[in-house]
CSV table of C-alpha atoms and ligand atoms in Angstrom, one decimal:
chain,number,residue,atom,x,y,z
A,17,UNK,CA,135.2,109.2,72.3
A,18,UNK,CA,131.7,110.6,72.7
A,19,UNK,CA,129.1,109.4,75.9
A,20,UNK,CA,127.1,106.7,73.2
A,21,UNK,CA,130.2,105.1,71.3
A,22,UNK,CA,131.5,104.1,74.9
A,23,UNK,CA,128.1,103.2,76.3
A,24,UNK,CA,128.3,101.2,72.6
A,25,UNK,CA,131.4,99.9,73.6
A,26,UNK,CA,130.7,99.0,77.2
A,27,UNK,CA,127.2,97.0,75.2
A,28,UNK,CA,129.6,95.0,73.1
A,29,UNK,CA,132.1,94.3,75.5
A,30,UNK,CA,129.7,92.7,77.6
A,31,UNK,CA,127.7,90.3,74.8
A,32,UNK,CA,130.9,89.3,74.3
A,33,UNK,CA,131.9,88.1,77.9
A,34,UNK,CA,129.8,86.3,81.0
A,35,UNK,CA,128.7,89.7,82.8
A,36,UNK,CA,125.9,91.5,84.3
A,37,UNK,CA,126.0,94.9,85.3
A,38,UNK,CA,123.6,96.6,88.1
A,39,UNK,CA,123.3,99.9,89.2
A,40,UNK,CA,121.6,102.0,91.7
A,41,UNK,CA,119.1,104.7,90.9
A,42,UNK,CA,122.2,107.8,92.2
A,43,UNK,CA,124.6,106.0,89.7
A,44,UNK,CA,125.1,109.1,86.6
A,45,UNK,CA,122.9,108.7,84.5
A,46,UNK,CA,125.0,107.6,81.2
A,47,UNK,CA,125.3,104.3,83.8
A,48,UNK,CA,121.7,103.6,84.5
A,49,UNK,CA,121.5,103.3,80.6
A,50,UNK,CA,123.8,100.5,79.7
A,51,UNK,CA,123.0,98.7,83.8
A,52,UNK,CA,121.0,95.1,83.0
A,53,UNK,CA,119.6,96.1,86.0
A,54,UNK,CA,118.6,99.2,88.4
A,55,UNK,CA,117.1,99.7,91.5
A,56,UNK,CA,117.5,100.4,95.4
A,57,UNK,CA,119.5,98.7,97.8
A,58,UNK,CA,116.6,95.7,98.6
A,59,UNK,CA,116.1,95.1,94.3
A,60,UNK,CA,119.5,94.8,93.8
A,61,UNK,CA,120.4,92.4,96.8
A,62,UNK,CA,117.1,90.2,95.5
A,63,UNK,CA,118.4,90.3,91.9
A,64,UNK,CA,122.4,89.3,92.8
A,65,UNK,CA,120.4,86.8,95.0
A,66,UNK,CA,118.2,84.9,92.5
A,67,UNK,CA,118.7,86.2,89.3
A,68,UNK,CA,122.0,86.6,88.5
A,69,UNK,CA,123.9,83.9,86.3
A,70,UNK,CA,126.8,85.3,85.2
A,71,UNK,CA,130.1,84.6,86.3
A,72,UNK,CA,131.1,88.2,86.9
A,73,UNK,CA,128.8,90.9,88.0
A,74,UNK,CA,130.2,94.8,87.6
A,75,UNK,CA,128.3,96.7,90.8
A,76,UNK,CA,128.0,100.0,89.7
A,77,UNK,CA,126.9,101.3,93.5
A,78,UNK,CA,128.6,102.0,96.7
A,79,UNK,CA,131.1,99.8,98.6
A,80,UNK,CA,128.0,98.0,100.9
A,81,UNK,CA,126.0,97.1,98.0
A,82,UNK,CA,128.6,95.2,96.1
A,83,UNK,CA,129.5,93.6,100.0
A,84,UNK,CA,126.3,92.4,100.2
A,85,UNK,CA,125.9,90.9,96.5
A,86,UNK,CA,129.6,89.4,97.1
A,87,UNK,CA,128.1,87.9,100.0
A,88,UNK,CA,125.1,86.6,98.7
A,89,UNK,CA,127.4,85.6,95.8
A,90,UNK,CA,130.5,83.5,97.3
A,91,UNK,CA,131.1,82.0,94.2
A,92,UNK,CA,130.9,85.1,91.6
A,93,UNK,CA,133.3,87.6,90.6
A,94,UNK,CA,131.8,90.5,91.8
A,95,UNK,CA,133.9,93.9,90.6
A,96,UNK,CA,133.4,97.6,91.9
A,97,UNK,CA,134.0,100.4,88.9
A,98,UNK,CA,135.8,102.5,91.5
A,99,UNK,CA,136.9,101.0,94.6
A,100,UNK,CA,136.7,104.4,96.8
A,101,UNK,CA,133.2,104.7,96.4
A,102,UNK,CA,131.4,103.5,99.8
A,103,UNK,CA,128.3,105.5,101.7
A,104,UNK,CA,130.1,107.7,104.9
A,105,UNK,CA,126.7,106.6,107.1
A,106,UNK,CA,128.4,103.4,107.5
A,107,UNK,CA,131.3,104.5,109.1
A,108,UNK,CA,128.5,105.9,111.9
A,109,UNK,CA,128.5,102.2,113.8
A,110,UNK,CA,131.5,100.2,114.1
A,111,UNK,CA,130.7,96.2,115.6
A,112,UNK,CA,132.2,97.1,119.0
A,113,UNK,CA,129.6,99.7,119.3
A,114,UNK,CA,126.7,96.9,118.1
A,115,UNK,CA,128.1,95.0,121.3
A,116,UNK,CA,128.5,97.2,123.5
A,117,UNK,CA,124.3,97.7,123.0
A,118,UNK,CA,124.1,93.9,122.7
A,119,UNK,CA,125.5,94.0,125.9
A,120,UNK,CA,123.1,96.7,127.5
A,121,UNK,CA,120.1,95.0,126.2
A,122,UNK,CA,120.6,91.9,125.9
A,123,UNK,CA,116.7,90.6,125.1
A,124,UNK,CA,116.7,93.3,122.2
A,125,UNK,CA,116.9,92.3,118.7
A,126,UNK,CA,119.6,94.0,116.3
A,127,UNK,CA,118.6,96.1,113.4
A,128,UNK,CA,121.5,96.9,111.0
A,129,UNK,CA,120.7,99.1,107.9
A,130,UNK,CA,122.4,97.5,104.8
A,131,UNK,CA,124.4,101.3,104.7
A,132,UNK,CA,126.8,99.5,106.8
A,133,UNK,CA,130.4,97.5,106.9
A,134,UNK,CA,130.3,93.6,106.7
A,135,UNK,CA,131.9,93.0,110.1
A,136,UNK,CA,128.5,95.4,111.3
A,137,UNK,CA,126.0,93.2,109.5
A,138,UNK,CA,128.0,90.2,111.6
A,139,UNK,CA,126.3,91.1,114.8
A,140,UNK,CA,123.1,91.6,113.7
A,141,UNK,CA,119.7,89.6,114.0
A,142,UNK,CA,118.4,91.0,110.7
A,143,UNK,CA,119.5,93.6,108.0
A,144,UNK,CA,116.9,95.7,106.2
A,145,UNK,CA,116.6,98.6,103.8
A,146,UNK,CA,114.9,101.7,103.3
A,147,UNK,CA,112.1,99.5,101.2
A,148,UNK,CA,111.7,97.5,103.7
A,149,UNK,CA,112.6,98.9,108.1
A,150,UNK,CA,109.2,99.2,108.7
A,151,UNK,CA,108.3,95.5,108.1
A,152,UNK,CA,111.6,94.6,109.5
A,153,UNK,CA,111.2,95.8,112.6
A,154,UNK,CA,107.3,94.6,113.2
A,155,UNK,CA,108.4,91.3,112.5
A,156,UNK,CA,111.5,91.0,114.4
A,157,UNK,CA,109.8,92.6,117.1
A,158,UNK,CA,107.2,90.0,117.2
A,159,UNK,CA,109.6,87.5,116.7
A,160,UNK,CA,111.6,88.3,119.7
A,161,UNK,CA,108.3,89.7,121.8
A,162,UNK,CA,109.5,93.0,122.7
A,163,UNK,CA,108.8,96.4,122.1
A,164,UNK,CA,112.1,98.0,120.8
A,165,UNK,CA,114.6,97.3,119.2
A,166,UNK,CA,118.2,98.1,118.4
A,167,UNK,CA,119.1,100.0,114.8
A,168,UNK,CA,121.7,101.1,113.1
A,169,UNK,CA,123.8,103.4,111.8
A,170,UNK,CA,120.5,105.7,110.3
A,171,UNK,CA,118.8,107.5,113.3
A,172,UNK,CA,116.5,109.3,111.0
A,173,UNK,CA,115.6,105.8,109.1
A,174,UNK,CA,115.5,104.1,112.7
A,175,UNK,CA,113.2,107.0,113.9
A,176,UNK,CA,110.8,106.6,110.8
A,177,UNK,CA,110.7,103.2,111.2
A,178,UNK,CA,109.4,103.9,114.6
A,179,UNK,CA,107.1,106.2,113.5
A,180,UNK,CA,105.0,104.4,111.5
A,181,UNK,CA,105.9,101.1,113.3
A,182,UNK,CA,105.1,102.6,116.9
A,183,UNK,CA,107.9,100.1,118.3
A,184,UNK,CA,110.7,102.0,120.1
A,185,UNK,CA,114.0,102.1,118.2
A,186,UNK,CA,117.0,102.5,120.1
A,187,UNK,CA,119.6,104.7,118.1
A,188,UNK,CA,123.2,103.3,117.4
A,189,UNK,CA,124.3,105.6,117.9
A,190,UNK,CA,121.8,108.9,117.8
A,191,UNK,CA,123.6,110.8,115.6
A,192,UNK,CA,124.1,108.6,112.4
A,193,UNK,CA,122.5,109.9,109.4
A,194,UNK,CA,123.0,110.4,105.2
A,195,UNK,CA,124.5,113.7,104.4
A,196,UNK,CA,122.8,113.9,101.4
A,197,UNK,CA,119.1,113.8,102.6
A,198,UNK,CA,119.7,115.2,106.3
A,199,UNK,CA,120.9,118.4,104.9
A,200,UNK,CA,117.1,118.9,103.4
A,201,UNK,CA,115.6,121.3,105.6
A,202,UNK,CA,112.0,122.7,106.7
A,203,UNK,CA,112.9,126.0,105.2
A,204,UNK,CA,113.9,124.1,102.1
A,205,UNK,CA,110.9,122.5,101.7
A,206,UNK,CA,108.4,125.4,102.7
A,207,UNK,CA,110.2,127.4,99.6
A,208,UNK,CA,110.4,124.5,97.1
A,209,UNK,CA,106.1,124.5,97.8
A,210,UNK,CA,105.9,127.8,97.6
A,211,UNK,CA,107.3,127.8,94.6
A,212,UNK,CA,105.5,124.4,92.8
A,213,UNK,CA,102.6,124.6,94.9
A,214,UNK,CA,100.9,122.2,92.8
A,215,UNK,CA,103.9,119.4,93.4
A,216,UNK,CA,103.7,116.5,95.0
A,217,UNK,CA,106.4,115.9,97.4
A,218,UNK,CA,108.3,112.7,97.8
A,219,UNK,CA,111.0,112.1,100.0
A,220,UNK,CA,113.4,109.1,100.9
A,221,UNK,CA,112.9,107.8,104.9
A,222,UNK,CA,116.4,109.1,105.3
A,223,UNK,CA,115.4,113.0,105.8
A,224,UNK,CA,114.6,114.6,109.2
A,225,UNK,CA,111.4,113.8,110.6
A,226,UNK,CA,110.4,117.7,110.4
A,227,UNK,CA,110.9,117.1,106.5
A,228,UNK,CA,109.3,113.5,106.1
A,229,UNK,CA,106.0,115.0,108.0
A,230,UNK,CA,105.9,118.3,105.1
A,231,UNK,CA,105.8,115.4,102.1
A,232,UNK,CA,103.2,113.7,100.3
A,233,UNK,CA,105.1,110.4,100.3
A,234,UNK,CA,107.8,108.6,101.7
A,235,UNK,CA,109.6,105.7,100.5
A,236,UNK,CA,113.1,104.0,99.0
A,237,UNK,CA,113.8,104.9,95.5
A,238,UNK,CA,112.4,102.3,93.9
A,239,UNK,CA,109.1,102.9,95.9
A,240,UNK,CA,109.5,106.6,95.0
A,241,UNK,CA,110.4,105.6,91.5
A,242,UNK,CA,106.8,103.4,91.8
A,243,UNK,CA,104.6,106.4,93.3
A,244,UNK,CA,105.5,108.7,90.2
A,245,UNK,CA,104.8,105.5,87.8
A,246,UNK,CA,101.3,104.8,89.5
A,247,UNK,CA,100.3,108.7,90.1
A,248,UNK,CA,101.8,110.1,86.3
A,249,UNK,CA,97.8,109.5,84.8
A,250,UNK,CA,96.7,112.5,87.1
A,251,UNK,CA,99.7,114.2,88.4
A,252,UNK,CA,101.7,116.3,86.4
A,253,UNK,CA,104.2,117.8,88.8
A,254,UNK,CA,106.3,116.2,91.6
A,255,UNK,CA,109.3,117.7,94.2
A,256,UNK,CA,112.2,114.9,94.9
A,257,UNK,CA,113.3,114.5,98.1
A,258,UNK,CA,116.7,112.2,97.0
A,259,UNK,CA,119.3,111.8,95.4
A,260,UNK,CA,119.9,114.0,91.6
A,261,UNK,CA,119.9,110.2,90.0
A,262,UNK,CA,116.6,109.5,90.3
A,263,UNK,CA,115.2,113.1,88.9
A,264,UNK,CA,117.6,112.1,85.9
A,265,UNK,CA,116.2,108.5,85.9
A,266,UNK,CA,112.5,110.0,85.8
A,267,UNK,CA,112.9,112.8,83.7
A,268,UNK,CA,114.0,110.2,81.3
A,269,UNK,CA,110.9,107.9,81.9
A,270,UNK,CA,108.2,110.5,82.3
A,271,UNK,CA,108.8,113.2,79.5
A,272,UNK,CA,105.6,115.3,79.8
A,273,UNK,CA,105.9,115.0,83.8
A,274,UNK,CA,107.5,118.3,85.4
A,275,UNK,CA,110.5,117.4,88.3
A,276,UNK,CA,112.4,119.5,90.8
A,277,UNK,CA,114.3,118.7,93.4
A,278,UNK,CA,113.6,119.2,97.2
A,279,UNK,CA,116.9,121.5,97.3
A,280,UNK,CA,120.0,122.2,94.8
A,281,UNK,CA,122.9,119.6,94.9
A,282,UNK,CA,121.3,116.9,96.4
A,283,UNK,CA,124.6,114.7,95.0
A,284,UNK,CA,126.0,112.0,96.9
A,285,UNK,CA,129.7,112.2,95.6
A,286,UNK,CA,130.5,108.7,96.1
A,287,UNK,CA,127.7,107.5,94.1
A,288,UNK,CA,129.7,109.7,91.4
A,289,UNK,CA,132.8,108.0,91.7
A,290,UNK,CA,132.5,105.6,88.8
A,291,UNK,CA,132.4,106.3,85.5
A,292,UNK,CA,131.9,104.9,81.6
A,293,UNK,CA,135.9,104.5,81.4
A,294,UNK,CA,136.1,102.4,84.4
A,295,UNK,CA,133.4,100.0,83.3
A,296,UNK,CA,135.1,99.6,80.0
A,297,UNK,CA,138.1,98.7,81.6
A,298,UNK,CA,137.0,96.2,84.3
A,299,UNK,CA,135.0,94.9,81.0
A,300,UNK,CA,138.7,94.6,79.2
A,301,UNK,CA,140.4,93.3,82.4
A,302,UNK,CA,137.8,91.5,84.4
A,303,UNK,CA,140.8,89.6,86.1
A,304,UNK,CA,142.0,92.6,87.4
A,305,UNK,CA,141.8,91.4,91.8
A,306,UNK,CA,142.5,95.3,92.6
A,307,UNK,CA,138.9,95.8,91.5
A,308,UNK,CA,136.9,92.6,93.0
A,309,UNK,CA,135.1,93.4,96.1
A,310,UNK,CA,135.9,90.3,98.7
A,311,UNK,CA,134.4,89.8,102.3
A,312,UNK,CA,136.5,87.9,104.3
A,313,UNK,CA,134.8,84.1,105.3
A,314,UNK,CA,134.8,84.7,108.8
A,315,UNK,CA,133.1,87.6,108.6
A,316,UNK,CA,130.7,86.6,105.7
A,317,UNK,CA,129.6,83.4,106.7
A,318,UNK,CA,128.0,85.5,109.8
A,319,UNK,CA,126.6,88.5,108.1
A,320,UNK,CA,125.1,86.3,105.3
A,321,UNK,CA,122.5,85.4,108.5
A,322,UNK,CA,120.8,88.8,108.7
A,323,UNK,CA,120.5,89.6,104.7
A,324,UNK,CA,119.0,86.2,104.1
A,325,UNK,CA,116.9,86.7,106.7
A,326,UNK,CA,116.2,90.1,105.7
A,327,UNK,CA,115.1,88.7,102.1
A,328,UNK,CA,112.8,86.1,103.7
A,329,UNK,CA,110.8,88.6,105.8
A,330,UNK,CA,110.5,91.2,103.3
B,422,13P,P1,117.6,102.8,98.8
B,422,13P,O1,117.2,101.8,99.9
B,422,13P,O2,116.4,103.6,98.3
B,422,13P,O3,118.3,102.1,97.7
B,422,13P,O4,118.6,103.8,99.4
B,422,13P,C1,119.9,103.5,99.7
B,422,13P,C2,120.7,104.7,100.0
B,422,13P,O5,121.9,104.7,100.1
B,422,13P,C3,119.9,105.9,100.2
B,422,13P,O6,120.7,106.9,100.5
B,423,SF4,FE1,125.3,106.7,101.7
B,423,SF4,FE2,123.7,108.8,101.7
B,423,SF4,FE3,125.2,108.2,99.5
B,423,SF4,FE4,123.0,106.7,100.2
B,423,SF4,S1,123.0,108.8,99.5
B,423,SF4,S2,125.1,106.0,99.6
B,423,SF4,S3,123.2,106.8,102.5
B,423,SF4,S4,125.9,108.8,101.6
């Protein structure tokens, strides 16, 4: 079966029954096109949140993303095309770590990145997302009159956040980060310029500061998504700093607009996991539990806390 009769396949399957599919901007690119909706980690909580109706919703992301939906979602069916796919930065900050800082500074309020487990997002004050750290921690911050503040499991996101914030971020722990964006380097960069010196650079908060301070822009992939949309009248060439799915995503968008990206192989592999076959059959078998993500109540009736409040600040 060719690419388009399943994607035609995967369309009809889902008129047929009560289901709404979303995907992030890494998913392959043969996913984006059949996804009711795509975006980064802050659209896609906000549409599970308040505009999904359907009773089952395929999350076509990684193992966090679908948590968080689940969570915001009780009462849905909410199914993951490959259950193996979840983001390695979470596994950075476990929640007797978040404690153990708890327990160090006590006054602080906790940060936790959405890139993390449920039983993480438990302990925290407030959640955030690339889209939306910097707000995050201004207003919880304020909120809590202090300073700093404690975040987690993405030192480089944490130390951008401070950056721009100029509130201190205390790392948990100092070594979390994305392998996919940390592995951009300086000398990366200096030769992808060299080489479009005309390109405009834009990055994702999750690379190195070094890299971050070299770029023209720096934001989640939707924002990134939004620069190229709101700069394509007078720009005609533009380096990515992320993940290969959102060049594919643009390249399909912006035709005449010329893409490269920051380095080669900028895949995240779990983002890769799923597939057109394993959307069809979750569409075939949408009863099938071995696929339904689940948070267990005790722990989701506390991390539902930070992401709600996460969705009212931001
Ligand atoms: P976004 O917040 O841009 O969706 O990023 C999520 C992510 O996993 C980046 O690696
Ligand atoms: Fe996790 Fe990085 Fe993949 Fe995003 S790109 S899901 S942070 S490993």
């Amino acid at each position: 079966m060719t690419t388009k009769q399943l994607q035609e396949e995967i369309l009809t399957l889902k008129k047929k029954n009560d289901v709404v599919i979303l995907a992030h901007y890494y998913q392959p690119i043969e996913i984006q096109e059949i996804a009711d909706f795509l975006g980064d980690s802050l659209g896609l909580s906000r549409t599970a949140k308040e505009k999904v109706n359907s009773e089952y919703i395929i999350f076509a992301g990684v193992d966090f993303m679908a948590e968080t939906a689940s969570i915001l979602n009780p009462n849905k069916h909410v199914l993951i095309p490959n259950p193996e796919s979840c983001c390695p930065m979470a596994a950075f900050l476990t929640p007797e770590m978040v404690r153990q800082f708890k327990e160090i500074h006590p006054s602080l309020p906790t940060i936790v990145y959405v890139n993390s487990t449920a039983a993480v997002k438990a302990e925290a004050d407030i959640c955030c997302t690339s889209a939306n750290a910097v707000k995050i921690v201004e207003k919880i911050s304020h909120e809590f009159d202090v300073n700093s503040v404690l975040f987690g499991p993405d030192a480089n996101l944490a130390d951008y956040a401070e950056q721009i914030s100029k509130i201190k971020t205390i790392k948990m722990p100092d070594e979390g980060h994305c392998y996919v964006h940390s592995q951009i380097t300086i000398e990366d960069i200096k030769a992808v310029k060299e080489k479009y010196p005309k390109a405009k650079l834009i990055v994702h908060p999750e690379c190195i500061r070094q890299v971050r301070d070299l770029s023209d822009y720096v934001g989640s992939t939707t924002r990134m998504y939004n620069y190229v949309k709101e700069n394509s009248a007078k720009i005609n060439e533009f380096i990515i700093g992320t993940e290969v799915g959102l060049l594919e995503r643009l390249i399909q968008d912006f035709p005449d607009k010329n893409f490269n990206l920051a380095k080669e192989k900028l895949v995240c592999y779990n983002m890769k996991k799923h597939n057109l076959e394993l959307i069809k059959y979750l569409l075939e078998n949408l009863d099938d539990k071995a696929f339904e993500v689940k948070v267990p109540p005790e722990i989701a009736n506390k991390a539902i806390k930070p992401i709600e409040k996460m969705l009212e600040f931001s």
